[in-house]
Amino acid sequence: MRIIALATLKAFSDADPAHADAREPVMAWYRQVKAADWGSPAQVKRDIRSASILKDGRAVFNIAGNQYRIVVWINYPYRVVYIRFIRSHRDYDAIDAQTI
């Protein structure tokens, strides 16, 4: 999979010292997704069982023991994952993951 954009993931963990604990789990997620070849939501669930599949190509991933959430939009035909949101679980609860 191609992931847009790695800079967003790095900026999240680098911007605030409180998020320093997210750096390695986020990079582990990045490596796993980059190596994947997802053509459908079922393949996402097969590889990452804790992923939540939303409608219209959206998916939510729990990172670092569910401390952080990554919301993505996946273009399955082109094998592209767009990072839409990465924040703490509490910040995630304040948004609508389907529209962000």
Short mmCIF file of N, CA, C and O in Angstrom, two decimals:
data_model
loop_
_atom_site.label_atom_id
_atom_site.label_comp_id
_atom_site.label_asym_id
_atom_site.label_seq_id
_atom_site.Cartn_x
_atom_site.Cartn_y
_atom_site.Cartn_z
N MET A 1 0.85 -1.18 0.00
CA MET A 1 0.00 0.00 0.00
C MET A 1 0.89 1.24 0.00
O MET A 1 1.97 1.22 0.58
N ARG A 2 0.40 2.26 -0.64
CA ARG A 2 1.08 3.56 -0.58
C ARG A 2 0.36 4.41 0.46
O ARG A 2 -0.87 4.47 0.46
N ILE A 3 1.12 5.05 1.33
CA ILE A 3 0.53 5.81 2.43
C ILE A 3 0.81 7.29 2.24
O ILE A 3 1.95 7.70 2.08
N ILE A 4 -0.26 8.08 2.26
CA ILE A 4 -0.17 9.54 2.13
C ILE A 4 -0.60 10.11 3.48
O ILE A 4 -1.75 9.97 3.85
N ALA A 5 0.16 10.67 4.27
CA ALA A 5 1.55 11.02 4.14
C ALA A 5 2.30 10.65 5.43
O ALA A 5 1.83 10.88 6.53
N LEU A 6 3.47 10.11 5.22
CA LEU A 6 4.34 9.74 6.33
C LEU A 6 4.67 10.96 7.19
O LEU A 6 4.76 10.86 8.41
N ALA A 7 4.81 12.12 6.57
CA ALA A 7 5.13 13.34 7.31
C ALA A 7 4.07 13.66 8.37
O ALA A 7 4.39 14.16 9.45
N THR A 8 2.83 13.36 8.10
CA THR A 8 1.75 13.58 9.06
C THR A 8 1.96 12.73 10.31
O THR A 8 1.78 13.20 11.44
N LEU A 9 2.35 11.48 10.10
CA LEU A 9 2.59 10.58 11.23
C LEU A 9 3.78 11.03 12.06
O LEU A 9 3.71 11.05 13.29
N LYS A 10 4.86 11.41 11.39
CA LYS A 10 6.05 11.86 12.10
C LYS A 10 5.79 13.17 12.85
O LYS A 10 6.24 13.35 13.97
N ALA A 11 5.07 14.08 12.22
CA ALA A 11 4.78 15.37 12.84
C ALA A 11 3.97 15.18 14.12
O ALA A 11 4.18 15.91 15.09
N PHE A 12 3.07 14.23 14.13
CA PHE A 12 2.25 13.99 15.31
C PHE A 12 3.12 13.63 16.51
O PHE A 12 2.98 14.21 17.59
N SER A 13 4.02 12.67 16.35
CA SER A 13 4.82 12.23 17.49
C SER A 13 5.94 13.21 17.83
O SER A 13 6.38 13.27 18.96
N ASP A 14 6.37 14.00 16.86
CA ASP A 14 7.46 14.96 17.10
C ASP A 14 6.96 16.29 17.66
O ASP A 14 7.70 16.99 18.34
N ALA A 15 5.72 16.65 17.40
CA ALA A 15 5.20 17.97 17.76
C ALA A 15 5.01 18.17 19.26
O ALA A 15 5.17 19.27 19.77
N ASP A 16 4.67 17.12 19.95
CA ASP A 16 4.35 17.23 21.38
C ASP A 16 5.09 16.14 22.14
O ASP A 16 4.93 14.95 21.84
N PRO A 17 5.90 16.51 23.12
CA PRO A 17 6.63 15.48 23.90
C PRO A 17 5.70 14.46 24.56
O PRO A 17 6.10 13.33 24.81
N ALA A 18 4.47 14.84 24.81
CA ALA A 18 3.50 13.91 25.41
C ALA A 18 3.17 12.76 24.46
O ALA A 18 2.68 11.72 24.89
N HIS A 19 3.41 12.95 23.16
CA HIS A 19 3.11 11.92 22.17
C HIS A 19 4.35 11.13 21.76
O HIS A 19 4.29 10.34 20.82
N ALA A 20 5.45 11.33 22.47
CA ALA A 20 6.69 10.62 22.12
C ALA A 20 6.52 9.11 22.21
O ALA A 20 7.14 8.36 21.45
N ASP A 21 5.65 8.65 23.10
CA ASP A 21 5.41 7.22 23.24
C ASP A 21 4.69 6.62 22.03
O ASP A 21 4.64 5.40 21.88
N ALA A 22 4.16 7.47 21.17
CA ALA A 22 3.44 6.98 19.99
C ALA A 22 4.36 6.71 18.80
O ALA A 22 3.98 6.01 17.88
N ARG A 23 5.57 7.24 18.84
CA ARG A 23 6.44 7.16 17.66
C ARG A 23 6.67 5.73 17.17
O ARG A 23 6.43 5.43 16.00
N GLU A 24 7.14 4.85 18.03
CA GLU A 24 7.44 3.49 17.58
C GLU A 24 6.18 2.71 17.20
O GLU A 24 6.16 2.06 16.16
N PRO A 25 5.09 2.75 17.98
CA PRO A 25 3.87 2.05 17.54
C PRO A 25 3.32 2.58 16.21
O PRO A 25 2.84 1.81 15.39
N VAL A 26 3.41 3.90 16.00
CA VAL A 26 2.93 4.48 14.75
C VAL A 26 3.80 4.01 13.59
O VAL A 26 3.30 3.65 12.52
N MET A 27 5.11 3.96 13.79
CA MET A 27 6.00 3.51 12.72
C MET A 27 5.82 2.01 12.46
O MET A 27 5.93 1.56 11.32
N ALA A 28 5.52 1.25 13.49
CA ALA A 28 5.23 -0.18 13.30
C ALA A 28 3.96 -0.35 12.47
O ALA A 28 3.90 -1.19 11.56
N TRP A 29 2.94 0.46 12.75
CA TRP A 29 1.70 0.44 11.97
C TRP A 29 2.02 0.81 10.52
O TRP A 29 1.54 0.15 9.59
N TYR A 30 2.82 1.85 10.33
CA TYR A 30 3.19 2.30 8.99
C TYR A 30 3.86 1.16 8.21
O TYR A 30 3.50 0.90 7.05
N ARG A 31 4.81 0.48 8.82
CA ARG A 31 5.51 -0.60 8.13
C ARG A 31 4.56 -1.74 7.78
O ARG A 31 4.65 -2.32 6.68
N GLN A 32 3.64 -2.06 8.69
CA GLN A 32 2.69 -3.13 8.42
C GLN A 32 1.76 -2.77 7.26
O GLN A 32 1.51 -3.59 6.39
N VAL A 33 1.26 -1.55 7.26
CA VAL A 33 0.35 -1.12 6.21
C VAL A 33 1.08 -1.00 4.87
O VAL A 33 0.56 -1.40 3.83
N LYS A 34 2.29 -0.49 4.87
CA LYS A 34 3.07 -0.35 3.65
C LYS A 34 3.31 -1.71 3.00
O LYS A 34 3.28 -1.83 1.78
N ALA A 35 3.50 -2.75 3.80
CA ALA A 35 3.75 -4.09 3.28
C ALA A 35 2.47 -4.80 2.84
O ALA A 35 2.53 -5.82 2.15
N ALA A 36 1.32 -4.27 3.22
CA ALA A 36 0.04 -4.92 2.92
C ALA A 36 -0.37 -4.69 1.46
O ALA A 36 0.17 -3.81 0.78
N ASP A 37 -1.34 -5.48 1.02
CA ASP A 37 -1.93 -5.32 -0.30
C ASP A 37 -3.43 -5.53 -0.15
O ASP A 37 -3.94 -6.61 -0.39
N TRP A 38 -4.09 -4.47 0.31
CA TRP A 38 -5.52 -4.57 0.59
C TRP A 38 -6.36 -4.18 -0.61
O TRP A 38 -6.28 -3.08 -1.13
N GLY A 39 -7.21 -5.09 -1.01
CA GLY A 39 -8.14 -4.82 -2.10
C GLY A 39 -9.57 -4.68 -1.62
O GLY A 39 -10.47 -4.38 -2.40
N SER A 40 -9.77 -4.90 -0.30
CA SER A 40 -11.13 -4.82 0.25
C SER A 40 -11.05 -4.62 1.76
O SER A 40 -10.02 -4.91 2.37
N PRO A 41 -12.15 -4.16 2.36
CA PRO A 41 -12.18 -4.03 3.82
C PRO A 41 -11.96 -5.36 4.54
O PRO A 41 -11.36 -5.40 5.61
N ALA A 42 -12.41 -6.46 3.94
CA ALA A 42 -12.22 -7.77 4.57
C ALA A 42 -10.73 -8.11 4.70
O ALA A 42 -10.32 -8.72 5.70
N GLN A 43 -9.94 -7.68 3.76
CA GLN A 43 -8.50 -7.92 3.83
C GLN A 43 -7.85 -7.08 4.92
O GLN A 43 -6.90 -7.53 5.57
N VAL A 44 -8.37 -5.89 5.15
CA VAL A 44 -7.87 -5.06 6.25
C VAL A 44 -8.14 -5.77 7.57
O VAL A 44 -7.25 -5.92 8.41
N LYS A 45 -9.36 -6.24 7.76
CA LYS A 45 -9.74 -6.94 8.99
C LYS A 45 -8.95 -8.24 9.16
O LYS A 45 -8.62 -8.62 10.28
N ARG A 46 -8.64 -8.91 8.07
CA ARG A 46 -7.86 -10.13 8.15
C ARG A 46 -6.46 -9.86 8.71
O ARG A 46 -5.95 -10.60 9.54
N ASP A 47 -5.85 -8.75 8.25
CA ASP A 47 -4.49 -8.41 8.66
C ASP A 47 -4.43 -7.70 10.01
O ASP A 47 -3.49 -7.91 10.78
N ILE A 48 -5.41 -6.84 10.29
CA ILE A 48 -5.43 -6.07 11.54
C ILE A 48 -6.81 -6.22 12.14
O ILE A 48 -7.74 -5.47 11.85
N ARG A 49 -6.94 -7.21 13.00
CA ARG A 49 -8.24 -7.56 13.55
C ARG A 49 -8.88 -6.45 14.38
O ARG A 49 -10.09 -6.36 14.48
N SER A 50 -8.07 -5.59 14.98
CA SER A 50 -8.62 -4.52 15.82
C SER A 50 -9.09 -3.32 15.01
O SER A 50 -9.65 -2.38 15.57
N ALA A 51 -8.89 -3.34 13.70
CA ALA A 51 -9.33 -2.22 12.86
C ALA A 51 -10.85 -2.15 12.85
O ALA A 51 -11.54 -3.17 12.85
N SER A 52 -11.36 -0.93 12.84
CA SER A 52 -12.80 -0.71 12.69
C SER A 52 -13.05 -0.23 11.27
O SER A 52 -12.47 0.76 10.84
N ILE A 53 -13.89 -0.93 10.56
CA ILE A 53 -14.19 -0.58 9.18
C ILE A 53 -15.45 0.28 9.17
O ILE A 53 -16.50 -0.12 9.68
N LEU A 54 -15.33 1.47 8.60
CA LEU A 54 -16.47 2.37 8.45
C LEU A 54 -16.91 2.32 6.99
O LEU A 54 -16.30 1.65 6.16
N LYS A 55 -17.93 3.08 6.65
CA LYS A 55 -18.38 3.08 5.25
C LYS A 55 -17.52 4.01 4.40
O LYS A 55 -16.77 4.83 4.91
N ASP A 56 -17.66 3.85 3.09
CA ASP A 56 -16.98 4.68 2.10
C ASP A 56 -15.46 4.63 2.19
O ASP A 56 -14.78 5.64 2.01
N GLY A 57 -14.91 3.48 2.51
CA GLY A 57 -13.46 3.31 2.51
C GLY A 57 -12.74 3.80 3.74
O GLY A 57 -11.51 3.80 3.78
N ARG A 58 -13.46 4.20 4.76
CA ARG A 58 -12.83 4.67 6.01
C ARG A 58 -12.50 3.49 6.91
O ARG A 58 -13.22 2.50 6.94
N ALA A 59 -11.40 3.65 7.65
CA ALA A 59 -11.01 2.65 8.66
C ALA A 59 -10.35 3.37 9.82
O ALA A 59 -9.74 4.43 9.65
N VAL A 60 -10.49 2.79 11.00
CA VAL A 60 -9.91 3.35 12.22
C VAL A 60 -9.01 2.28 12.83
O VAL A 60 -9.41 1.12 12.97
N PHE A 61 -7.80 2.70 13.18
CA PHE A 61 -6.82 1.79 13.78
C PHE A 61 -6.47 2.25 15.18
O PHE A 61 -6.25 3.44 15.41
N ASN A 62 -6.39 1.30 16.11
CA ASN A 62 -5.98 1.56 17.49
C ASN A 62 -4.47 1.40 17.55
O ASN A 62 -3.93 0.40 17.11
N ILE A 63 -3.80 2.39 18.13
CA ILE A 63 -2.34 2.40 18.18
C ILE A 63 -1.90 2.52 19.65
O ILE A 63 -2.53 3.21 20.43
N ALA A 64 -0.79 1.88 19.96
CA ALA A 64 -0.15 1.97 21.28
C ALA A 64 -1.12 1.58 22.39
O ALA A 64 -1.37 2.34 23.32
N GLY A 65 -1.65 0.39 22.29
CA GLY A 65 -2.55 -0.09 23.33
C GLY A 65 -3.82 0.71 23.44
O GLY A 65 -4.33 0.92 24.54
N ASN A 66 -4.32 1.19 22.30
CA ASN A 66 -5.56 1.96 22.23
C ASN A 66 -5.45 3.37 22.82
O ASN A 66 -6.45 4.00 23.11
N GLN A 67 -4.23 3.88 22.97
CA GLN A 67 -4.06 5.25 23.45
C GLN A 67 -4.31 6.26 22.32
O GLN A 67 -4.72 7.38 22.58
N TYR A 68 -4.03 5.85 21.10
CA TYR A 68 -4.14 6.74 19.94
C TYR A 68 -4.97 6.07 18.87
O TYR A 68 -5.09 4.85 18.83
N ARG A 69 -5.53 6.91 18.00
CA ARG A 69 -6.34 6.42 16.89
C ARG A 69 -5.84 7.05 15.59
O ARG A 69 -5.51 8.24 15.56
N ILE A 70 -5.81 6.24 14.56
CA ILE A 70 -5.52 6.73 13.21
C ILE A 70 -6.75 6.45 12.37
O ILE A 70 -7.21 5.31 12.28
N VAL A 71 -7.28 7.51 11.75
CA VAL A 71 -8.41 7.38 10.83
C VAL A 71 -7.84 7.55 9.42
O VAL A 71 -7.11 8.50 9.15
N VAL A 72 -8.18 6.62 8.54
CA VAL A 72 -7.69 6.68 7.17
C VAL A 72 -8.85 6.53 6.20
O VAL A 72 -9.92 6.03 6.55
N TRP A 73 -8.60 6.96 4.98
CA TRP A 73 -9.49 6.66 3.86
C TRP A 73 -8.67 5.82 2.91
O TRP A 73 -7.53 6.18 2.56
N ILE A 74 -9.19 4.68 2.51
CA ILE A 74 -8.45 3.75 1.67
C ILE A 74 -9.08 3.71 0.28
O ILE A 74 -10.27 3.46 0.13
N ASN A 75 -8.25 3.97 -0.72
CA ASN A 75 -8.65 3.83 -2.11
C ASN A 75 -8.19 2.43 -2.52
O ASN A 75 -7.03 2.23 -2.89
N TYR A 76 -9.07 1.47 -2.41
CA TYR A 76 -8.71 0.07 -2.64
C TYR A 76 -8.22 -0.22 -4.06
O TYR A 76 -7.21 -0.91 -4.21
N PRO A 77 -8.87 0.28 -5.11
CA PRO A 77 -8.38 -0.04 -6.46
C PRO A 77 -6.95 0.44 -6.72
O PRO A 77 -6.19 -0.22 -7.42
N TYR A 78 -6.59 1.58 -6.15
CA TYR A 78 -5.25 2.13 -6.37
C TYR A 78 -4.27 1.78 -5.25
O TYR A 78 -3.11 2.18 -5.30
N ARG A 79 -4.76 1.09 -4.21
CA ARG A 79 -3.91 0.67 -3.09
C ARG A 79 -3.24 1.86 -2.40
O ARG A 79 -2.05 1.86 -2.12
N VAL A 80 -4.05 2.89 -2.10
CA VAL A 80 -3.54 4.10 -1.45
C VAL A 80 -4.30 4.31 -0.14
O VAL A 80 -5.52 4.20 -0.09
N VAL A 81 -3.53 4.62 0.92
CA VAL A 81 -4.10 4.90 2.24
C VAL A 81 -3.83 6.37 2.56
O VAL A 81 -2.67 6.78 2.59
N TYR A 82 -4.87 7.14 2.75
CA TYR A 82 -4.75 8.56 3.08
C TYR A 82 -4.98 8.76 4.57
O TYR A 82 -6.04 8.41 5.08
N ILE A 83 -4.00 9.32 5.26
CA ILE A 83 -4.13 9.61 6.68
C ILE A 83 -5.07 10.81 6.83
O ILE A 83 -4.80 11.88 6.29
N ARG A 84 -6.16 10.64 7.56
CA ARG A 84 -7.12 11.72 7.76
C ARG A 84 -7.03 12.31 9.17
O ARG A 84 -7.38 13.47 9.38
N PHE A 85 -6.57 11.49 10.14
CA PHE A 85 -6.59 11.94 11.54
C PHE A 85 -5.68 11.03 12.35
O PHE A 85 -5.71 9.82 12.19
N ILE A 86 -4.87 11.63 13.21
CA ILE A 86 -4.11 10.87 14.19
C ILE A 86 -4.04 11.71 15.45
O ILE A 86 -3.52 12.83 15.45
N ARG A 87 -4.61 11.19 16.52
CA ARG A 87 -4.66 11.89 17.80
C ARG A 87 -4.91 10.87 18.90
O ARG A 87 -5.05 9.68 18.67
N SER A 88 -5.09 11.40 20.11
CA SER A 88 -5.38 10.53 21.26
C SER A 88 -6.79 9.96 21.13
O SER A 88 -7.63 10.47 20.38
N HIS A 89 -7.02 8.92 21.90
CA HIS A 89 -8.34 8.30 21.92
C HIS A 89 -9.40 9.33 22.34
O HIS A 89 -10.49 9.38 21.77
N ARG A 90 -9.07 10.16 23.31
CA ARG A 90 -10.02 11.18 23.79
C ARG A 90 -10.35 12.18 22.68
O ARG A 90 -11.51 12.55 22.49
N ASP A 91 -9.33 12.62 21.92
CA ASP A 91 -9.58 13.54 20.80
C ASP A 91 -10.43 12.86 19.73
O ASP A 91 -11.29 13.49 19.11
N TYR A 92 -10.20 11.58 19.51
CA TYR A 92 -10.99 10.82 18.54
C TYR A 92 -12.47 10.81 18.92
O TYR A 92 -13.33 10.93 18.06
N ASP A 93 -12.75 10.68 20.21
CA ASP A 93 -14.14 10.64 20.66
C ASP A 93 -14.90 11.94 20.36
O ASP A 93 -16.12 11.94 20.31
N ALA A 94 -14.17 13.03 20.13
CA ALA A 94 -14.80 14.33 19.88
C ALA A 94 -15.07 14.59 18.40
O ALA A 94 -15.61 15.64 18.06
N ILE A 95 -14.69 13.67 17.51
CA ILE A 95 -14.87 13.91 16.08
C ILE A 95 -15.86 12.90 15.49
O ILE A 95 -16.21 11.91 16.13
N ASP A 96 -16.24 13.15 14.26
CA ASP A 96 -17.02 12.20 13.48
C ASP A 96 -16.05 11.59 12.47
O ASP A 96 -15.68 12.23 11.48
N ALA A 97 -15.60 10.38 12.74
CA ALA A 97 -14.58 9.73 11.89
C ALA A 97 -15.06 9.53 10.46
O ALA A 97 -14.24 9.44 9.55
N GLN A 98 -16.35 9.51 10.25
CA GLN A 98 -16.88 9.31 8.90
C GLN A 98 -16.73 10.56 8.03
O GLN A 98 -16.68 10.45 6.81
N THR A 99 -16.62 11.73 8.64
CA THR A 99 -16.57 12.95 7.83
C THR A 99 -15.24 13.68 7.89
O THR A 99 -15.03 14.62 7.13
N ILE A 100 -14.35 13.29 8.77
CA ILE A 100 -13.08 14.02 8.89
C ILE A 100 -12.17 13.75 7.71
O ILE A 100 -12.21 12.75 7.09
#
